[in-house]
């Protein structure tokens, strides 16, 4: 985003130099307030450019400091209701996983069953993993499957222990296969309006990276 420019000082005590400039400023201001830098963003479909960068299952995730979490929540009661959407976070704010429990599913009704699937760009950090474990232990009517593009900090013993606890609490943790990336592309990525949906183009090392992470995960959770 472009840097904010200094406003000319001669507009301070009265009308702006011309009306048009005033309008332009207002628009800019509204835009800035709509999207503060550190906030949880929610929506139905994420822009393709974010998907292509953030979900790529590279081995070293430098620059990828956000978590994108796409979710499908199937609630089974008298009727079955499915809702879907996505959350993204910035490094400095609450993580998307915690935001999911705070905003999307603030409470579980004990009379209902919840089947939840997340498609997340990377696996949770220790704090989020502990929150997931705690939520699953408290709510036996909640099933959670987490499909991740990459493993986050998987070499750390503390991280490995947190993932094991998540598994013991019933969380299914899986590495996304090329077909899963395609599923996210088709169901959670914005397609250009009035145009035919573009088909998913896998990146060169998608299969290789999937296998790499799947091996690591199997070693951690064995
Ligand atoms: Zn986290």
Tab-separated table of C-alpha atoms and ligand atoms in Angstrom:
chain	number	residue	atom	x	y	z
A	1	UNK	CA	0.000	0.000	0.000
A	2	UNK	CA	1.246	3.510	-0.809
A	3	UNK	CA	2.565	5.636	1.994
A	4	UNK	CA	0.235	8.277	3.322
A	5	UNK	CA	1.170	11.660	1.903
A	6	UNK	CA	1.416	14.785	4.017
A	7	UNK	CA	-1.708	16.858	3.668
A	8	UNK	CA	-1.153	20.447	2.505
A	9	UNK	CA	-1.518	22.782	5.482
A	10	UNK	CA	-3.675	25.385	3.729
A	11	UNK	CA	-6.757	23.222	4.106
A	12	UNK	CA	-6.710	23.380	7.885
A	13	UNK	CA	-8.866	26.417	8.521
A	14	UNK	CA	-11.536	26.157	5.935
A	15	UNK	CA	-12.653	24.484	2.776
A	16	UNK	CA	-10.253	22.284	0.927
A	17	UNK	CA	-8.645	23.812	-2.158
A	18	UNK	CA	-11.280	22.239	-4.287
A	19	UNK	CA	-14.206	19.979	-3.624
A	20	UNK	CA	-12.849	17.105	-5.656
A	21	UNK	CA	-9.711	16.865	-3.590
A	22	UNK	CA	-11.858	16.813	-0.451
A	23	UNK	CA	-13.877	13.907	-1.805
A	24	UNK	CA	-10.751	12.046	-2.720
A	25	UNK	CA	-9.428	12.436	0.810
A	26	UNK	CA	-12.651	11.197	2.308
A	27	UNK	CA	-12.548	8.133	0.134
A	28	UNK	CA	-8.983	7.405	1.125
A	29	UNK	CA	-9.864	7.835	4.771
A	30	UNK	CA	-12.806	5.448	4.542
A	31	UNK	CA	-10.639	2.925	2.788
A	32	UNK	CA	-8.028	3.054	5.512
A	33	UNK	CA	-10.626	2.610	8.237
A	34	UNK	CA	-12.166	-0.342	6.429
A	35	UNK	CA	-8.961	-2.298	6.537
A	36	UNK	CA	-6.843	-1.523	9.575
A	37	UNK	CA	-3.494	-3.285	9.339
A	38	UNK	CA	-3.950	-5.697	12.229
A	39	UNK	CA	-7.371	-7.190	12.173
A	40	UNK	CA	-9.007	-10.476	11.568
A	41	UNK	CA	-10.542	-10.433	8.111
A	42	UNK	CA	-13.423	-12.740	7.376
A	43	UNK	CA	-15.145	-13.490	4.122
A	44	UNK	CA	-16.409	-16.174	1.834
A	45	UNK	CA	-13.688	-16.242	-0.763
A	46	UNK	CA	-10.131	-15.027	-0.642
A	47	UNK	CA	-8.312	-13.282	-3.499
A	48	UNK	CA	-6.423	-15.622	-5.844
A	49	UNK	CA	-3.158	-13.766	-5.290
A	50	UNK	CA	-3.281	-14.535	-1.547
A	51	UNK	CA	-4.016	-18.163	-2.180
A	52	UNK	CA	-1.141	-18.546	-4.622
A	53	UNK	CA	1.354	-17.008	-2.219
A	54	UNK	CA	0.131	-18.056	1.211
A	55	UNK	CA	-0.945	-21.620	0.571
A	56	UNK	CA	2.074	-22.669	-1.447
A	57	UNK	CA	3.550	-25.639	0.386
A	58	UNK	CA	7.162	-24.493	0.218
A	59	UNK	CA	9.688	-25.911	2.610
A	60	UNK	CA	10.744	-22.545	4.022
A	61	UNK	CA	7.918	-20.145	4.470
A	62	UNK	CA	9.752	-16.825	4.598
A	63	UNK	CA	7.490	-13.824	4.130
A	64	UNK	CA	4.434	-15.929	4.775
A	65	UNK	CA	3.574	-14.455	8.125
A	66	UNK	CA	-0.189	-14.701	7.977
A	67	UNK	CA	-2.443	-17.627	8.548
A	68	UNK	CA	-5.306	-18.213	6.163
A	69	UNK	CA	-7.969	-20.479	7.510
A	70	UNK	CA	-10.796	-21.701	5.289
A	71	UNK	CA	-13.529	-23.540	7.135
A	72	UNK	CA	-16.507	-25.775	6.524
A	73	UNK	CA	-18.788	-26.207	9.526
A	74	UNK	CA	-21.467	-28.854	9.320
A	75	UNK	CA	-23.920	-28.605	12.182
A	76	UNK	CA	-26.127	-31.621	12.737
A	77	UNK	CA	-29.290	-31.208	14.730
A	78	UNK	CA	-32.841	-31.747	13.543
A	79	UNK	CA	-31.550	-30.448	10.266
A	80	UNK	CA	-28.066	-30.303	8.912
A	81	UNK	CA	-26.643	-26.860	8.183
A	82	UNK	CA	-23.352	-26.200	6.454
A	83	UNK	CA	-21.529	-22.888	6.537
A	84	UNK	CA	-18.220	-21.960	5.034
A	85	UNK	CA	-15.875	-19.019	4.817
A	86	UNK	CA	-12.351	-17.941	5.595
A	87	UNK	CA	-10.392	-16.010	8.172
A	88	UNK	CA	-6.998	-14.431	7.866
A	89	UNK	CA	-4.784	-12.888	10.478
A	90	UNK	CA	-1.734	-10.707	10.641
A	91	UNK	CA	1.298	-11.725	12.600
A	92	UNK	CA	0.684	-9.285	15.437
A	93	UNK	CA	-3.018	-9.899	16.047
A	94	UNK	CA	-4.957	-12.870	17.389
A	95	UNK	CA	-4.304	-15.952	15.329
A	96	UNK	CA	-6.917	-17.191	12.871
A	97	UNK	CA	-7.394	-20.452	14.804
A	98	UNK	CA	-8.307	-18.610	17.999
A	99	UNK	CA	-10.409	-16.123	16.037
A	100	UNK	CA	-12.378	-19.061	14.659
A	101	UNK	CA	-13.391	-20.177	18.147
A	102	UNK	CA	-14.085	-16.598	19.237
A	103	UNK	CA	-16.077	-15.378	16.259
A	104	UNK	CA	-17.286	-18.256	14.082
A	105	UNK	CA	-18.073	-20.804	16.779
A	106	UNK	CA	-18.252	-18.923	20.092
A	107	UNK	CA	-20.204	-21.745	21.699
A	108	UNK	CA	-21.122	-25.333	21.019
A	109	UNK	CA	-24.695	-26.362	21.760
A	110	UNK	CA	-24.532	-29.701	23.530
A	111	UNK	CA	-27.596	-30.955	21.628
A	112	UNK	CA	-25.864	-30.514	18.262
A	113	UNK	CA	-22.973	-32.237	16.551
A	114	UNK	CA	-20.319	-30.264	14.754
A	115	UNK	CA	-18.164	-31.589	11.966
A	116	UNK	CA	-15.548	-28.994	11.198
A	117	UNK	CA	-12.870	-29.005	8.541
A	118	UNK	CA	-10.202	-26.355	8.299
A	119	UNK	CA	-7.902	-25.788	5.356
A	120	UNK	CA	-5.026	-23.788	6.760
A	121	UNK	CA	-1.902	-22.482	5.058
A	122	UNK	CA	0.257	-23.718	7.921
A	123	UNK	CA	-0.162	-25.824	11.057
A	124	UNK	CA	-0.997	-24.036	14.344
A	125	UNK	CA	1.554	-22.528	16.724
A	126	UNK	CA	1.853	-23.969	20.253
A	127	UNK	CA	-0.668	-21.533	21.787
A	128	UNK	CA	-3.286	-22.239	19.118
A	129	UNK	CA	-2.651	-25.989	19.267
A	130	UNK	CA	-3.265	-25.900	23.034
A	131	UNK	CA	-6.480	-23.950	22.498
A	132	UNK	CA	-7.631	-26.547	19.948
A	133	UNK	CA	-6.815	-29.389	22.365
A	134	UNK	CA	-8.696	-27.685	25.189
A	135	UNK	CA	-11.752	-26.981	22.993
A	136	UNK	CA	-11.894	-30.579	21.782
A	137	UNK	CA	-11.592	-31.928	25.316
A	138	UNK	CA	-14.429	-29.692	26.511
A	139	UNK	CA	-16.743	-30.371	23.587
A	140	UNK	CA	-17.120	-34.038	22.796
A	141	UNK	CA	-19.734	-33.194	20.145
A	142	UNK	CA	-17.142	-31.374	18.070
A	143	UNK	CA	-15.073	-33.133	15.414
A	144	UNK	CA	-12.204	-31.238	13.876
A	145	UNK	CA	-10.117	-32.102	10.852
A	146	UNK	CA	-7.270	-29.729	10.032
A	147	UNK	CA	-5.742	-29.859	6.578
A	148	UNK	CA	-2.494	-27.910	6.474
A	149	UNK	CA	-0.287	-26.810	3.595
A	150	UNK	CA	2.883	-26.652	5.675
A	151	UNK	CA	4.095	-27.598	9.132
A	152	UNK	CA	5.023	-24.640	11.311
A	153	UNK	CA	8.161	-24.890	13.547
A	154	UNK	CA	7.920	-28.654	13.411
A	155	UNK	CA	11.510	-29.173	14.546
A	156	UNK	CA	10.746	-27.702	17.988
A	157	UNK	CA	10.073	-30.350	20.670
A	158	UNK	CA	7.447	-28.084	22.259
A	159	UNK	CA	5.607	-27.831	18.947
A	160	UNK	CA	5.768	-31.592	18.423
A	161	UNK	CA	4.354	-32.201	21.903
A	162	UNK	CA	1.501	-29.759	21.238
A	163	UNK	CA	0.607	-31.539	17.991
A	164	UNK	CA	0.614	-34.896	19.772
A	165	UNK	CA	-1.756	-33.556	22.413
A	166	UNK	CA	-4.045	-32.265	19.663
A	167	UNK	CA	-4.103	-35.709	18.114
A	168	UNK	CA	-4.806	-37.346	21.496
A	169	UNK	CA	-7.764	-34.977	21.945
A	170	UNK	CA	-9.213	-36.304	18.685
A	171	UNK	CA	-8.048	-33.735	16.163
A	172	UNK	CA	-7.320	-35.161	12.741
A	173	UNK	CA	-4.292	-33.387	11.344
A	174	UNK	CA	-3.473	-33.944	7.669
A	175	UNK	CA	-1.106	-32.457	5.121
A	176	UNK	CA	-2.911	-31.052	2.084
A	177	UNK	CA	-2.541	-33.165	-1.040
A	178	UNK	CA	-2.576	-31.549	-4.488
A	179	UNK	CA	-6.306	-32.407	-4.688
A	180	UNK	CA	-6.940	-30.545	-1.429
A	181	UNK	CA	-5.284	-27.402	-2.785
A	182	UNK	CA	-7.517	-27.762	-5.804
A	183	UNK	CA	-10.557	-28.071	-3.533
A	184	UNK	CA	-9.612	-24.838	-1.752
A	185	UNK	CA	-9.049	-23.128	-5.096
A	186	UNK	CA	-12.496	-24.127	-6.328
A	187	UNK	CA	-14.403	-23.458	-3.131
A	188	UNK	CA	-12.637	-20.634	-1.355
A	189	UNK	CA	-10.857	-18.520	-3.950
A	190	UNK	CA	-12.501	-15.610	-5.748
A	191	UNK	CA	-13.073	-16.247	-9.399
A	192	UNK	CA	-13.237	-13.269	-11.728
A	193	UNK	CA	-16.751	-12.074	-12.234
A	194	UNK	CA	-18.378	-12.928	-15.536
A	195	UNK	CA	-15.546	-15.222	-16.477
A	196	UNK	CA	-15.369	-18.943	-16.483
A	197	UNK	CA	-13.663	-20.287	-13.404
A	198	UNK	CA	-9.964	-20.736	-14.040
A	199	UNK	CA	-8.790	-24.222	-13.383
A	200	UNK	CA	-6.263	-24.834	-10.656
A	201	UNK	CA	-2.651	-24.800	-11.808
A	202	UNK	CA	-0.477	-26.811	-9.417
A	203	UNK	CA	3.012	-25.489	-8.800
A	204	UNK	CA	6.012	-27.495	-9.851
A	205	UNK	CA	6.987	-29.043	-6.507
A	206	UNK	CA	3.507	-29.449	-5.015
A	207	UNK	CA	3.589	-33.252	-4.824
A	208	UNK	CA	7.179	-33.411	-3.612
A	209	UNK	CA	6.511	-30.882	-0.839
A	210	UNK	CA	3.354	-32.698	0.202
A	211	UNK	CA	5.352	-35.900	0.592
A	212	UNK	CA	8.071	-34.100	2.518
A	213	UNK	CA	5.634	-32.694	5.054
A	214	UNK	CA	3.618	-35.864	5.267
A	215	UNK	CA	6.727	-37.795	6.225
A	216	UNK	CA	7.611	-35.238	8.894
A	217	UNK	CA	4.103	-35.322	10.324
A	218	UNK	CA	4.081	-39.124	10.455
A	219	UNK	CA	7.389	-39.031	12.364
A	220	UNK	CA	5.954	-36.527	14.861
A	221	UNK	CA	2.638	-38.284	15.419
A	222	UNK	CA	3.743	-41.933	15.241
B	1	LIG	ZN1	-1.323	-19.468	16.515
